[in-house]
Amino acid sequence: MRRMIIRLILVTLYMMLFTLPAAAADADFGQRVNGLAEVTGLRVSTASNKTRIVMDANKSVSFKKMVLSNPERVVVDIPKAWLSPKVKKEVNVNSRFVGKVRMAQFDKQTVRLVIETKVGKNNYKVFTLNGGTVPGRVVMDFGDLGADSSQAKINLPGTTKPKPQAQPQKPAPEVKPAPTTEPTPQTETKPADDTDKELDGITGLKGRKITIDPGHGGSDSGAIGPTGVMEKSVTLRVAQELKRLLVAEGATVYMTRDRDTEVSPKGAKASDIEELQARCDIPNKNGSDVFVSIHMDSFSNGAAKGTTGYYYSLGSKRSRDLADKIRAGVIDQLGTQSRGTQSCNFYVVKHTDMPATLVEVAFISNKGEEQLMNSEEGIKKAAQGIADGIADFFG
């Protein structure tokens, strides 16, 4: 008996030897990042006259910048922030204006971005944007941003083209628009106007036409969960919240249905093909930029769970990209298991004329995921994840 007690004590001490340091490390990490902004993403887009870099955070942030030489670099420090391990730490841009972007945890409370660039001092700007689908953003623009007194290794053949576009707003001599408009983003003295202008470039949502398709509806309940939650109800709730988020970002949003009904004019009398084609007709006729069909998955085995993105097997690469980004956005928000991005032959993604995806948000046949998606928190997180994916697609 004594031997057994001694063995139990030794086993307990052995387990504590390994678990206590891990628990202490977790506690220390939690305390260290408490109150800090989490840097959640890095996005890059390049046009003919500009490269834009956007760093995303889960709350408002500030920044400090400096310039280093040999090689030429712009350094942007984000104080009171920590870098999520999910974020890609290095991006090879290789545009006319930016070579490489690197990001790292500079110290315990500072995230540092290093941008390799040779543009002159007046050919880049850094500013913040707060609010919207991403609470905090630091935006870095490099390129044709105005006259550069240093003329440092920048040669833009189209530099005379952007200026006439600005002149109709202010009928003044040609030399005046640049100095009156350039300081605005840097000083942010007109945040409302600046936000409207910059969101168009950052998320690409402003002015975009987006059609949301809440799966099923009316006489078609879709799948039904273990406690009776209907797929058609969940998809409509997610779609309505998604519409709210996208409209707030300046997008034009069309819904195939905004209540519990069929989409086809024939209602419950429509055939399956007629109902599905009615859903495709809406984005095709309004010239939508993307089409997103929202569904809940189901399987006979209640243990099945997770999120899947679908795109038409013979469709464009942009459809796959849209499906992949939305799937990733949902997983990031809901914490669901990834079931991958898969090709399919679903009617609504096959017969739409623009990048299209069908996202299976979660399994309504899984009791835990049914409960999640019947909650207000689950609905909001799913909608936010889809919105983040769409923003990333256009970003």
GROMACS .gro file of C-alpha atoms in nm:
model
  395
    1MET     CA    1   0.000   0.000   0.000
    2ARG     CA    2   0.284   0.235   0.093
    3ARG     CA    3   0.455   0.164  -0.240
    4MET     CA    4   0.139   0.255  -0.429
    5ILE     CA    5   0.106   0.582  -0.236
    6ILE     CA    6   0.472   0.665  -0.304
    7ARG     CA    7   0.425   0.591  -0.675
    8LEU     CA    8   0.118   0.817  -0.690
    9ILE     CA    9   0.312   1.097  -0.522
   10LEU     CA   10   0.602   1.057  -0.765
   11VAL     CA   11   0.368   1.055  -1.067
   12THR     CA   12   0.192   1.368  -0.939
   13LEU     CA   13   0.523   1.549  -0.886
   14TYR     CA   14   0.641   1.443  -1.232
   15MET     CA   15   0.326   1.582  -1.396
   16MET     CA   16   0.351   1.907  -1.201
   17LEU     CA   17   0.712   1.944  -1.312
   18PHE     CA   18   0.599   1.973  -1.676
   19THR     CA   19   0.254   2.132  -1.647
   20LEU     CA   20   0.329   2.414  -1.403
   21PRO     CA   21   0.589   2.586  -1.625
   22ALA     CA   22   0.351   2.566  -1.923
   23ALA     CA   23   0.065   2.707  -1.717
   24ALA     CA   24   0.292   2.981  -1.585
   25ALA     CA   25   0.403   3.064  -1.941
   26ASP     CA   26   0.040   3.087  -2.058
   27ALA     CA   27  -0.045   3.311  -1.763
   28ASP     CA   28   0.258   3.529  -1.831
   29PHE     CA   29   0.164   3.563  -2.199
   30GLY     CA   30  -0.193   3.652  -2.109
   31GLN     CA   31  -0.076   3.922  -1.872
   32ARG     CA   32   0.176   4.057  -2.123
   33VAL     CA   33  -0.073   4.107  -2.405
   34ASN     CA   34  -0.359   4.221  -2.182
   35GLY     CA   35  -0.467   4.563  -2.303
   36LEU     CA   36  -0.249   4.549  -2.614
   37ALA     CA   37  -0.386   4.565  -2.968
   38GLU     CA   38  -0.352   4.240  -3.160
   39VAL     CA   39  -0.211   4.281  -3.511
   40THR     CA   40  -0.426   4.042  -3.712
   41GLY     CA   41  -0.334   4.089  -4.076
   42LEU     CA   42  -0.116   4.241  -4.345
   43ARG     CA   43  -0.256   4.317  -4.690
   44VAL     CA   44  -0.086   4.453  -5.000
   45SER     CA   45  -0.235   4.582  -5.324
   46THR     CA   46  -0.054   4.737  -5.620
   47ALA     CA   47  -0.189   4.961  -5.895
   48SER     CA   48  -0.004   5.133  -6.180
   49ASN     CA   49   0.064   5.446  -5.974
   50LYS     CA   50   0.068   5.322  -5.614
   51THR     CA   51   0.136   5.032  -5.377
   52ARG     CA   52  -0.082   5.022  -5.068
   53ILE     CA   53   0.003   4.826  -4.755
   54VAL     CA   54  -0.257   4.783  -4.481
   55MET     CA   55  -0.189   4.646  -4.135
   56ASP     CA   56  -0.504   4.529  -3.952
   57ALA     CA   57  -0.553   4.529  -3.575
   58ASN     CA   58  -0.839   4.437  -3.343
   59LYS     CA   59  -0.851   4.786  -3.190
   60SER     CA   60  -0.742   5.142  -3.265
   61VAL     CA   61  -0.366   5.189  -3.289
   62SER     CA   62  -0.111   5.467  -3.335
   63PHE     CA   63   0.226   5.462  -3.511
   64LYS     CA   64   0.574   5.612  -3.526
   65LYS     CA   65   0.779   5.620  -3.845
   66MET     CA   66   1.142   5.673  -3.940
   67VAL     CA   67   1.364   5.631  -4.245
   68LEU     CA   68   1.678   5.415  -4.261
   69SER     CA   69   1.940   5.391  -4.537
   70ASN     CA   70   2.177   5.130  -4.681
   71PRO     CA   71   1.943   4.986  -4.793
   72GLU     CA   72   1.664   5.244  -4.807
   73ARG     CA   73   1.381   5.150  -4.574
   74VAL     CA   74   1.075   5.306  -4.411
   75VAL     CA   75   1.020   5.175  -4.058
   76VAL     CA   76   0.677   5.195  -3.893
   77ASP     CA   77   0.645   5.105  -3.524
   78ILE     CA   78   0.309   5.019  -3.368
   79PRO     CA   79   0.330   5.073  -2.990
   80LYS     CA   80   0.112   4.886  -2.741
   81ALA     CA   81   0.060   4.598  -2.985
   82TRP     CA   82   0.144   4.231  -3.025
   83LEU     CA   83   0.177   4.028  -3.343
   84SER     CA   84  -0.057   3.734  -3.392
   85PRO     CA   85   0.131   3.416  -3.493
   86LYS     CA   86  -0.124   3.370  -3.774
   87VAL     CA   87   0.001   3.676  -3.962
   88LYS     CA   88   0.244   3.634  -4.249
   89LYS     CA   89   0.571   3.795  -4.142
   90GLU     CA   90   0.720   3.868  -4.484
   91VAL     CA   91   0.569   3.966  -4.821
   92ASN     CA   92   0.765   4.002  -5.144
   93VAL     CA   93   0.586   4.285  -5.323
   94ASN     CA   94   0.841   4.361  -5.597
   95SER     CA   95   0.643   4.651  -5.740
   96ARG     CA   96   0.790   4.971  -5.887
   97PHE     CA   97   0.769   5.130  -5.542
   98VAL     CA   98   0.815   4.856  -5.282
   99GLY     CA   99   1.048   4.558  -5.272
  100LYS     CA  100   0.975   4.361  -4.957
  101VAL     CA  101   0.764   4.412  -4.644
  102ARG     CA  102   0.867   4.250  -4.316
  103MET     CA  103   0.688   4.251  -3.981
  104ALA     CA  104   0.803   4.131  -3.638
  105GLN     CA  105   0.759   4.176  -3.264
  106PHE     CA  106   1.028   4.439  -3.203
  107ASP     CA  107   0.990   4.432  -2.825
  108LYS     CA  108   0.727   4.314  -2.578
  109GLN     CA  109   0.492   4.600  -2.662
  110THR     CA  110   0.590   4.707  -3.013
  111VAL     CA  111   0.523   4.559  -3.357
  112ARG     CA  112   0.762   4.682  -3.626
  113LEU     CA  113   0.706   4.696  -4.002
  114VAL     CA  114   0.999   4.746  -4.236
  115ILE     CA  115   0.924   4.846  -4.596
  116GLU     CA  116   1.203   4.834  -4.852
  117THR     CA  117   1.149   5.130  -5.084
  118LYS     CA  118   1.344   5.390  -5.281
  119VAL     CA  119   1.071   5.648  -5.334
  120GLY     CA  120   1.134   6.006  -5.229
  121LYS     CA  121   1.017   6.154  -4.901
  122ASN     CA  122   0.707   6.308  -5.060
  123ASN     CA  123   0.613   5.988  -5.239
  124TYR     CA  124   0.491   5.795  -4.938
  125LYS     CA  125   0.249   5.858  -4.655
  126VAL     CA  126   0.136   5.670  -4.345
  127PHE     CA  127  -0.194   5.721  -4.165
  128THR     CA  128  -0.449   5.539  -3.951
  129LEU     CA  129  -0.814   5.452  -4.005
  130ASN     CA  130  -1.041   5.337  -3.726
  131GLY     CA  131  -1.382   5.172  -3.734
  132GLY     CA  132  -1.560   4.958  -3.992
  133THR     CA  133  -1.521   4.584  -4.027
  134VAL     CA  134  -1.160   4.612  -3.909
  135PRO     CA  135  -1.140   4.822  -3.587
  136GLY     CA  136  -0.785   4.950  -3.639
  137ARG     CA  137  -0.577   4.998  -3.952
  138VAL     CA  138  -0.244   5.154  -4.038
  139VAL     CA  139  -0.228   5.243  -4.407
  140MET     CA  140   0.099   5.293  -4.594
  141ASP     CA  141   0.091   5.432  -4.949
  142PHE     CA  142   0.397   5.441  -5.176
  143GLY     CA  143   0.402   5.589  -5.526
  144ASP     CA  144   0.260   5.882  -5.719
  145LEU     CA  145   0.130   6.083  -5.423
  146GLY     CA  146   0.237   6.429  -5.534
  147ALA     CA  147   0.534   6.635  -5.652
  148ASP     CA  148   0.859   6.510  -5.501
  149SER     CA  149   1.122   6.779  -5.446
  150SER     CA  150   1.391   6.518  -5.396
  151GLN     CA  151   1.303   6.334  -5.716
  152ALA     CA  152   1.449   6.021  -5.556
  153LYS     CA  153   1.441   5.733  -5.802
  154ILE     CA  154   1.079   5.766  -5.903
  155ASN     CA  155   0.974   5.801  -6.263
  156LEU     CA  156   0.603   5.785  -6.329
  157PRO     CA  157   0.498   5.839  -6.690
  158GLY     CA  158   0.138   5.894  -6.584
  159THR     CA  159   0.199   6.163  -6.324
  160THR     CA  160   0.012   6.425  -6.525
  161LYS     CA  161  -0.301   6.217  -6.550
  162PRO     CA  162  -0.430   6.205  -6.193
  163LYS     CA  163  -0.423   6.585  -6.147
  164PRO     CA  164  -0.699   6.679  -6.397
  165GLN     CA  165  -0.930   6.442  -6.208
  166ALA     CA  166  -0.893   6.649  -5.894
  167GLN     CA  167  -0.945   6.987  -6.068
  168PRO     CA  168  -1.323   6.964  -6.132
  169GLN     CA  169  -1.371   6.960  -5.753
  170LYS     CA  170  -1.186   7.294  -5.723
  171PRO     CA  171  -1.192   7.515  -6.036
  172ALA     CA  172  -0.858   7.680  -5.964
  173PRO     CA  173  -0.519   7.713  -6.136
  174GLU     CA  174  -0.340   7.386  -6.200
  175VAL     CA  175  -0.075   7.446  -5.936
  176LYS     CA  176  -0.322   7.470  -5.647
  177PRO     CA  177  -0.492   7.129  -5.616
  178ALA     CA  178  -0.179   6.941  -5.502
  179PRO     CA  179  -0.092   7.151  -5.194
  180THR     CA  180  -0.453   7.189  -5.085
  181THR     CA  181  -0.541   6.821  -5.103
  182GLU     CA  182  -0.215   6.650  -5.004
  183PRO     CA  183  -0.199   6.759  -4.637
  184THR     CA  184  -0.547   6.627  -4.564
  185PRO     CA  185  -0.463   6.253  -4.528
  186GLN     CA  186  -0.143   6.331  -4.337
  187THR     CA  187  -0.301   6.558  -4.079
  188GLU     CA  188  -0.638   6.379  -4.087
  189THR     CA  189  -0.819   6.707  -4.026
  190LYS     CA  190  -1.124   6.572  -4.210
  191PRO     CA  191  -1.155   6.213  -4.086
  192ALA     CA  192  -1.501   6.153  -4.228
  193ASP     CA  193  -1.407   6.255  -4.582
  194ASP     CA  194  -1.072   6.081  -4.567
  195THR     CA  195  -1.225   5.761  -4.439
  196ASP     CA  196  -1.473   5.750  -4.727
  197LYS     CA  197  -1.195   5.803  -4.981
  198GLU     CA  198  -0.944   5.565  -4.829
  199LEU     CA  199  -1.183   5.276  -4.763
  200ASP     CA  200  -1.235   5.251  -5.135
  201GLY     CA  201  -0.866   5.177  -5.181
  202ILE     CA  202  -0.812   4.970  -4.869
  203THR     CA  203  -1.099   4.727  -4.866
  204GLY     CA  204  -1.224   4.785  -5.219
  205LEU     CA  205  -1.580   4.768  -5.084
  206LYS     CA  206  -1.699   5.119  -5.155
  207GLY     CA  207  -1.909   5.118  -5.470
  208ARG     CA  208  -1.887   4.740  -5.509
  209LYS     CA  209  -2.202   4.551  -5.598
  210ILE     CA  210  -2.241   4.240  -5.385
  211THR     CA  211  -2.525   3.989  -5.397
  212ILE     CA  212  -2.592   3.782  -5.085
  213ASP     CA  213  -2.795   3.464  -5.119
  214PRO     CA  214  -2.941   3.328  -4.792
  215GLY     CA  215  -2.985   2.958  -4.871
  216HIS     CA  216  -3.333   2.799  -4.881
  217GLY     CA  217  -3.643   2.984  -4.755
  218GLY     CA  218  -4.021   2.963  -4.766
  219SER     CA  219  -4.140   2.607  -4.814
  220ASP     CA  220  -3.778   2.487  -4.822
  221SER     CA  221  -3.645   2.477  -4.466
  222GLY     CA  222  -3.308   2.336  -4.561
  223ALA     CA  223  -3.140   2.113  -4.304
  224ILE     CA  224  -3.284   2.095  -3.952
  225GLY     CA  225  -3.065   2.066  -3.642
  226PRO     CA  226  -3.102   1.827  -3.346
  227THR     CA  227  -3.310   2.080  -3.150
  228GLY     CA  228  -3.515   2.195  -3.448
  229VAL     CA  229  -3.319   2.499  -3.567
  230MET     CA  230  -3.381   2.547  -3.939
  231GLU     CA  231  -3.108   2.624  -4.189
  232LYS     CA  232  -3.322   2.881  -4.370
  233SER     CA  233  -3.354   3.089  -4.052
  234VAL     CA  234  -2.983   3.087  -3.974
  235THR     CA  235  -2.877   3.179  -4.328
  236LEU     CA  236  -3.120   3.473  -4.338
  237ARG     CA  237  -2.999   3.608  -4.003
  238VAL     CA  238  -2.634   3.586  -4.113
  239ALA     CA  239  -2.716   3.750  -4.447
  240GLN     CA  240  -2.901   4.041  -4.284
  241GLU     CA  241  -2.609   4.111  -4.048
  242LEU     CA  242  -2.363   4.076  -4.337
  243LYS     CA  243  -2.560   4.328  -4.540
  244ARG     CA  244  -2.544   4.575  -4.251
  245LEU     CA  245  -2.164   4.541  -4.231
  246LEU     CA  246  -2.109   4.576  -4.606
  247VAL     CA  247  -2.340   4.875  -4.646
  248ALA     CA  248  -2.153   5.047  -4.362
  249GLU     CA  249  -1.835   5.008  -4.571
  250GLY     CA  250  -1.995   5.171  -4.875
  251ALA     CA  251  -2.095   4.863  -5.076
  252THR     CA  252  -2.419   4.827  -5.269
  253VAL     CA  253  -2.581   4.506  -5.146
  254TYR     CA  254  -2.850   4.297  -5.310
  255MET     CA  255  -3.031   4.015  -5.129
  256THR     CA  256  -3.189   3.726  -5.316
  257ARG     CA  257  -3.441   3.721  -5.029
  258ASP     CA  258  -3.486   3.942  -4.722
  259ARG     CA  259  -3.756   3.738  -4.553
  260ASP     CA  260  -3.873   3.378  -4.518
  261THR     CA  261  -3.986   3.317  -4.874
  262GLU     CA  262  -3.891   3.156  -5.203
  263VAL     CA  263  -3.704   3.367  -5.458
  264SER     CA  264  -3.882   3.252  -5.774
  265PRO     CA  265  -4.202   3.445  -5.864
  266LYS     CA  266  -4.372   3.104  -5.877
  267GLY     CA  267  -4.311   3.061  -5.507
  268ALA     CA  268  -4.358   2.709  -5.371
  269LYS     CA  269  -4.479   2.595  -5.715
  270ALA     CA  270  -4.141   2.659  -5.877
  271SER     CA  271  -3.921   2.365  -5.969
  272ASP     CA  272  -3.580   2.332  -5.807
  273ILE     CA  273  -3.412   2.464  -6.123
  274GLU     CA  274  -3.652   2.759  -6.149
  275GLU     CA  275  -3.585   2.853  -5.787
  276LEU     CA  276  -3.208   2.829  -5.825
  277GLN     CA  277  -3.209   3.019  -6.154
  278ALA     CA  278  -3.410   3.297  -5.991
  279ARG     CA  279  -3.129   3.335  -5.739
  280CYS     CA  280  -2.872   3.356  -6.020
  281ASP     CA  281  -3.075   3.607  -6.219
  282ILE     CA  282  -3.046   3.872  -5.947
  283PRO     CA  283  -2.664   3.915  -5.952
  284ASN     CA  284  -2.647   3.856  -6.328
  285LYS     CA  285  -2.897   4.135  -6.398
  286ASN     CA  286  -2.760   4.389  -6.151
  287GLY     CA  287  -2.399   4.332  -6.257
  288SER     CA  288  -2.271   4.227  -5.917
  289ASP     CA  289  -1.896   4.210  -5.857
  290VAL     CA  290  -1.930   3.898  -5.641
  291PHE     CA  291  -2.199   3.649  -5.538
  292VAL     CA  292  -2.202   3.482  -5.195
  293SER     CA  293  -2.444   3.202  -5.113
  294ILE     CA  294  -2.473   3.125  -4.740
  295HIS     CA  295  -2.559   2.775  -4.619
  296MET     CA  296  -2.535   2.546  -4.319
  297ASP     CA  297  -2.393   2.195  -4.366
  298SER     CA  298  -2.552   1.872  -4.246
  299PHE     CA  299  -2.454   1.507  -4.215
  300SER     CA  300  -2.606   1.188  -4.074
  301ASN     CA  301  -2.319   1.163  -3.826
  302GLY     CA  302  -2.371   1.437  -3.569
  303ALA     CA  303  -1.998   1.451  -3.497
  304ALA     CA  304  -1.925   1.613  -3.837
  305LYS     CA  305  -1.831   1.978  -3.797
  306GLY     CA  306  -1.646   2.266  -3.958
  307THR     CA  307  -1.654   2.526  -4.236
  308THR     CA  308  -1.619   2.466  -4.612
  309GLY     CA  309  -1.579   2.704  -4.904
  310TYR     CA  310  -1.704   2.597  -5.249
  311TYR     CA  311  -1.645   2.729  -5.599
  312TYR     CA  312  -1.744   2.603  -5.945
  313SER     CA  313  -1.496   2.342  -6.064
  314LEU     CA  314  -1.463   2.500  -6.411
  315GLY     CA  315  -1.488   2.856  -6.287
  316SER     CA  316  -1.227   3.128  -6.259
  317LYS     CA  317  -0.933   3.141  -6.022
  318ARG     CA  318  -1.097   3.447  -5.867
  319SER     CA  319  -1.392   3.234  -5.759
  320ARG     CA  320  -1.156   2.999  -5.582
  321ASP     CA  321  -0.981   3.296  -5.424
  322LEU     CA  322  -1.313   3.438  -5.304
  323ALA     CA  323  -1.418   3.101  -5.160
  324ASP     CA  324  -1.086   3.056  -4.985
  325LYS     CA  325  -1.080   3.401  -4.829
  326ILE     CA  326  -1.438   3.382  -4.703
  327ARG     CA  327  -1.379   3.035  -4.557
  328ALA     CA  328  -1.069   3.165  -4.379
  329GLY     CA  329  -1.255   3.470  -4.250
  330VAL     CA  330  -1.536   3.258  -4.103
  331ILE     CA  331  -1.292   3.020  -3.936
  332ASP     CA  332  -1.097   3.309  -3.790
  333GLN     CA  333  -1.413   3.455  -3.635
  334LEU     CA  334  -1.600   3.139  -3.530
  335GLY     CA  335  -1.302   2.918  -3.448
  336THR     CA  336  -1.455   2.631  -3.647
  337GLN     CA  337  -1.258   2.348  -3.801
  338SER     CA  338  -1.141   2.400  -4.158
  339ARG     CA  339  -1.277   2.152  -4.411
  340GLY     CA  340  -1.094   2.322  -4.694
  341THR     CA  341  -1.186   2.504  -5.012
  342GLN     CA  342  -1.338   2.261  -5.260
  343SER     CA  343  -1.458   2.262  -5.618
  344CYS     CA  344  -1.823   2.178  -5.683
  345ASN     CA  345  -2.097   2.176  -5.943
  346PHE     CA  346  -2.361   2.364  -5.741
  347TYR     CA  347  -2.609   2.543  -5.965
  348VAL     CA  348  -2.583   2.890  -5.808
  349VAL     CA  349  -2.204   2.915  -5.844
  350LYS     CA  350  -2.209   2.757  -6.190
  351HIS     CA  351  -2.469   2.989  -6.345
  352THR     CA  352  -2.353   3.324  -6.211
  353ASP     CA  353  -2.142   3.554  -6.429
  354MET     CA  354  -1.905   3.688  -6.161
  355PRO     CA  355  -1.673   3.537  -5.896
  356ALA     CA  356  -1.905   3.325  -5.684
  357THR     CA  357  -1.886   3.106  -5.378
  358LEU     CA  358  -2.112   2.895  -5.161
  359VAL     CA  359  -1.998   2.885  -4.799
  360GLU     CA  360  -2.109   2.613  -4.559
  361VAL     CA  361  -2.063   2.812  -4.239
  362ALA     CA  362  -2.097   2.522  -3.994
  363PHE     CA  363  -2.283   2.192  -3.941
  364ILE     CA  364  -2.636   2.245  -3.820
  365SER     CA  365  -2.650   1.868  -3.761
  366ASN     CA  366  -2.378   1.909  -3.498
  367LYS     CA  367  -2.540   2.001  -3.166
  368GLY     CA  368  -2.258   2.233  -3.062
  369GLU     CA  369  -2.246   2.418  -3.394
  370GLU     CA  370  -2.626   2.432  -3.412
  371GLN     CA  371  -2.624   2.603  -3.071
  372LEU     CA  372  -2.347   2.839  -3.183
  373MET     CA  373  -2.528   2.942  -3.500
  374ASN     CA  374  -2.856   2.992  -3.318
  375SER     CA  375  -2.692   3.250  -3.092
  376GLU     CA  376  -2.658   3.622  -3.157
  377GLU     CA  377  -2.283   3.596  -3.107
  378GLY     CA  378  -2.253   3.318  -3.365
  379ILE     CA  379  -2.458   3.510  -3.620
  380LYS     CA  380  -2.249   3.826  -3.580
  381LYS     CA  381  -1.918   3.641  -3.593
  382ALA     CA  382  -2.018   3.445  -3.903
  383ALA     CA  383  -2.126   3.765  -4.079
  384GLN     CA  384  -1.806   3.942  -3.975
  385GLY     CA  385  -1.598   3.653  -4.104
  386ILE     CA  386  -1.769   3.662  -4.443
  387ALA     CA  387  -1.731   4.042  -4.457
  388ASP     CA  388  -1.361   4.011  -4.372
  389GLY     CA  389  -1.318   3.755  -4.649
  390ILE     CA  390  -1.488   3.978  -4.905
  391ALA     CA  391  -1.277   4.277  -4.795
  392ASP     CA  392  -0.963   4.065  -4.823
  393PHE     CA  393  -1.069   3.952  -5.172
  394PHE     CA  394  -1.102   4.312  -5.292
  395GLY     CA  395  -0.808   4.433  -5.080
   0.00000   0.00000   0.00000
